[in-house]
JSON list of C-alpha atoms in Angstrom, two decimals:
[
{"chain": "A", "resi": 252, "resn": "LEU", "atom": "CA", "xyz": [5.00, 0.28, 6.37]},
{"chain": "A", "resi": 253, "resn": "SER", "atom": "CA", "xyz": [2.48, 2.19, 8.41]},
{"chain": "A", "resi": 254, "resn": "LEU", "atom": "CA", "xyz": [-1.31, 2.09, 8.29]},
{"chain": "A", "resi": 255, "resn": "TYR", "atom": "CA", "xyz": [-3.55, 4.79, 9.71]},
{"chain": "A", "resi": 256, "resn": "PRO", "atom": "CA", "xyz": [-6.02, 5.00, 11.15]},
{"chain": "A", "resi": 257, "resn": "ASN", "atom": "CA", "xyz": [-5.74, 1.52, 12.56]},
{"chain": "A", "resi": 258, "resn": "PRO", "atom": "CA", "xyz": [-8.31, 0.33, 13.51]},
{"chain": "A", "resi": 259, "resn": "ALA", "atom": "CA", "xyz": [-9.94, 1.69, 10.37]},
{"chain": "A", "resi": 260, "resn": "ASN", "atom": "CA", "xyz": [-13.53, 2.23, 9.34]},
{"chain": "A", "resi": 261, "resn": "GLN", "atom": "CA", "xyz": [-14.17, 3.22, 5.69]},
{"chain": "A", "resi": 262, "resn": "GLN", "atom": "CA", "xyz": [-10.62, 3.85, 4.50]},
{"chain": "A", "resi": 263, "resn": "VAL", "atom": "CA", "xyz": [-7.00, 3.44, 5.53]},
{"chain": "A", "resi": 264, "resn": "THR", "atom": "CA", "xyz": [-3.86, 5.25, 4.41]},
{"chain": "A", "resi": 265, "resn": "LEU", "atom": "CA", "xyz": [-0.83, 3.11, 3.55]},
{"chain": "A", "resi": 266, "resn": "SER", "atom": "CA", "xyz": [2.55, 4.79, 3.87]},
{"chain": "A", "resi": 267, "resn": "LEU", "atom": "CA", "xyz": [5.69, 3.01, 2.67]},
{"chain": "A", "resi": 268, "resn": "THR", "atom": "CA", "xyz": [8.10, 5.76, 3.68]},
{"chain": "A", "resi": 269, "resn": "GLU", "atom": "CA", "xyz": [8.65, 4.06, 7.05]},
{"chain": "A", "resi": 270, "resn": "ALA", "atom": "CA", "xyz": [10.23, 0.99, 5.44]},
{"chain": "A", "resi": 271, "resn": "VAL", "atom": "CA", "xyz": [14.01, 1.23, 5.31]},
{"chain": "A", "resi": 272, "resn": "ASP", "atom": "CA", "xyz": [15.15, 1.76, 1.69]},
{"chain": "A", "resi": 273, "resn": "PHE", "atom": "CA", "xyz": [11.91, 0.15, 0.48]},
{"chain": "A", "resi": 274, "resn": "ASP", "atom": "CA", "xyz": [11.18, 2.87, -2.04]},
{"chain": "A", "resi": 275, "resn": "LYS", "atom": "CA", "xyz": [14.78, 2.83, -3.34]},
{"chain": "A", "resi": 276, "resn": "ILE", "atom": "CA", "xyz": [14.97, -0.87, -4.26]},
{"chain": "A", "resi": 277, "resn": "ALA", "atom": "CA", "xyz": [12.19, -0.94, -6.88]},
{"chain": "A", "resi": 278, "resn": "THR", "atom": "CA", "xyz": [9.49, 1.41, -7.99]},
{"chain": "A", "resi": 279, "resn": "GLN", "atom": "CA", "xyz": [6.78, -1.21, -8.65]},
{"chain": "A", "resi": 280, "resn": "LYS", "atom": "CA", "xyz": [5.20, -2.64, -5.49]},
{"chain": "A", "resi": 281, "resn": "THR", "atom": "CA", "xyz": [2.58, -5.34, -5.09]},
{"chain": "A", "resi": 282, "resn": "ILE", "atom": "CA", "xyz": [0.11, -4.78, -2.26]},
{"chain": "A", "resi": 283, "resn": "GLN", "atom": "CA", "xyz": [-1.93, -7.73, -1.07]},
{"chain": "A", "resi": 284, "resn": "ILE", "atom": "CA", "xyz": [-4.70, -7.73, 1.54]},
{"chain": "A", "resi": 285, "resn": "THR", "atom": "CA", "xyz": [-5.36, -11.14, 3.13]},
{"chain": "A", "resi": 286, "resn": "ASP", "atom": "CA", "xyz": [-7.69, -12.32, 5.86]},
{"chain": "A", "resi": 287, "resn": "MET", "atom": "CA", "xyz": [-6.33, -14.10, 8.94]},
{"chain": "A", "resi": 288, "resn": "LEU", "atom": "CA", "xyz": [-6.61, -17.48, 7.16]},
{"chain": "A", "resi": 289, "resn": "GLY", "atom": "CA", "xyz": [-4.36, -16.27, 4.34]},
{"chain": "A", "resi": 290, "resn": "ARG", "atom": "CA", "xyz": [-7.12, -15.89, 1.74]},
{"chain": "A", "resi": 291, "resn": "VAL", "atom": "CA", "xyz": [-6.37, -13.04, -0.66]},
{"chain": "A", "resi": 292, "resn": "ILE", "atom": "CA", "xyz": [-9.05, -10.35, -0.42]},
{"chain": "A", "resi": 293, "resn": "HIS", "atom": "CA", "xyz": [-7.51, -7.74, -2.72]},
{"chain": "A", "resi": 294, "resn": "THR", "atom": "CA", "xyz": [-4.31, -7.34, -4.77]},
{"chain": "A", "resi": 295, "resn": "PHE", "atom": "CA", "xyz": [-3.01, -4.36, -6.71]},
{"chain": "A", "resi": 296, "resn": "GLU", "atom": "CA", "xyz": [0.24, -2.84, -7.92]},
{"chain": "A", "resi": 297, "resn": "THR", "atom": "CA", "xyz": [1.45, 0.71, -7.42]},
{"chain": "A", "resi": 298, "resn": "ASN", "atom": "CA", "xyz": [4.46, 2.97, -7.82]},
{"chain": "A", "resi": 299, "resn": "ASN", "atom": "CA", "xyz": [3.29, 5.28, -5.02]},
{"chain": "A", "resi": 300, "resn": "THR", "atom": "CA", "xyz": [4.79, 5.42, -1.54]},
{"chain": "A", "resi": 301, "resn": "GLN", "atom": "CA", "xyz": [1.51, 6.58, 0.00]},
{"chain": "A", "resi": 302, "resn": "MET", "atom": "CA", "xyz": [-2.11, 5.86, -0.90]},
{"chain": "A", "resi": 303, "resn": "THR", "atom": "CA", "xyz": [-5.60, 5.63, 0.54]},
{"chain": "A", "resi": 304, "resn": "LEU", "atom": "CA", "xyz": [-7.41, 2.30, 0.33]},
{"chain": "A", "resi": 305, "resn": "ASN", "atom": "CA", "xyz": [-11.20, 2.16, 0.42]},
{"chain": "A", "resi": 306, "resn": "THR", "atom": "CA", "xyz": [-12.14, -0.58, 2.91]},
{"chain": "A", "resi": 307, "resn": "SER", "atom": "CA", "xyz": [-15.90, 0.01, 2.93]},
{"chain": "A", "resi": 308, "resn": "GLU", "atom": "CA", "xyz": [-16.57, -3.26, 1.09]},
{"chain": "A", "resi": 309, "resn": "PHE", "atom": "CA", "xyz": [-14.43, -5.36, 3.45]},
{"chain": "A", "resi": 310, "resn": "ALA", "atom": "CA", "xyz": [-16.09, -7.18, 6.34]},
{"chain": "A", "resi": 311, "resn": "ASN", "atom": "CA", "xyz": [-15.26, -6.26, 9.94]},
{"chain": "A", "resi": 312, "resn": "GLY", "atom": "CA", "xyz": [-12.25, -8.12, 11.24]},
{"chain": "A", "resi": 313, "resn": "SER", "atom": "CA", "xyz": [-8.49, -8.48, 11.10]},
{"chain": "A", "resi": 314, "resn": "TYR", "atom": "CA", "xyz": [-6.43, -8.47, 7.91]},
{"chain": "A", "resi": 315, "resn": "PHE", "atom": "CA", "xyz": [-2.79, -8.53, 6.87]},
{"chain": "A", "resi": 316, "resn": "VAL", "atom": "CA", "xyz": [-1.42, -5.94, 4.45]},
{"chain": "A", "resi": 317, "resn": "LEU", "atom": "CA", "xyz": [1.62, -7.29, 2.60]},
{"chain": "A", "resi": 318, "resn": "VAL", "atom": "CA", "xyz": [3.76, -5.02, 0.45]},
{"chain": "A", "resi": 319, "resn": "SER", "atom": "CA", "xyz": [6.41, -6.59, -1.76]},
{"chain": "A", "resi": 320, "resn": "ASN", "atom": "CA", "xyz": [8.89, -5.22, -4.26]},
{"chain": "A", "resi": 321, "resn": "GLY", "atom": "CA", "xyz": [10.09, -8.64, -5.45]},
{"chain": "A", "resi": 322, "resn": "SER", "atom": "CA", "xyz": [13.04, -8.93, -3.08]},
{"chain": "A", "resi": 323, "resn": "GLN", "atom": "CA", "xyz": [11.59, -7.60, 0.17]},
{"chain": "A", "resi": 324, "resn": "THR", "atom": "CA", "xyz": [8.19, -7.98, 1.84]},
{"chain": "A", "resi": 325, "resn": "VAL", "atom": "CA", "xyz": [6.78, -6.05, 4.77]},
{"chain": "A", "resi": 326, "resn": "VAL", "atom": "CA", "xyz": [3.60, -7.00, 6.63]},
{"chain": "A", "resi": 327, "resn": "GLU", "atom": "CA", "xyz": [1.30, -5.01, 8.90]},
{"chain": "A", "resi": 328, "resn": "LYS", "atom": "CA", "xyz": [-1.90, -6.06, 10.64]},
{"chain": "A", "resi": 329, "resn": "LEU", "atom": "CA", "xyz": [-5.06, -4.06, 9.89]},
{"chain": "A", "resi": 330, "resn": "LEU", "atom": "CA", "xyz": [-8.22, -4.06, 11.99]},
{"chain": "A", "resi": 331, "resn": "LEU", "atom": "CA", "xyz": [-11.55, -2.96, 10.50]},
{"chain": "A", "resi": 332, "resn": "ILE", "atom": "CA", "xyz": [-14.31, -1.89, 12.89]},
{"chain": "A", "resi": 333, "resn": "ARG", "atom": "CA", "xyz": [-17.58, -0.24, 11.91]}
]
């Protein structure tokens, strides 16, 4: 999982191609954005291996981006600065 730009401002691109065999195990992925306390900010499902996420409505701060396919989960830290 890679996020760029990071730190982000209005949007961030999520790329799952970096994860070893992640796109081969299952097509449906759950993406969850949480704050540093573990509160879920946003959740969605996708079949894509790359997408752009609009972060303009998120508050400044640090977040975790968790991507799961049911058997494997990868986590990356995201920093939002405006």
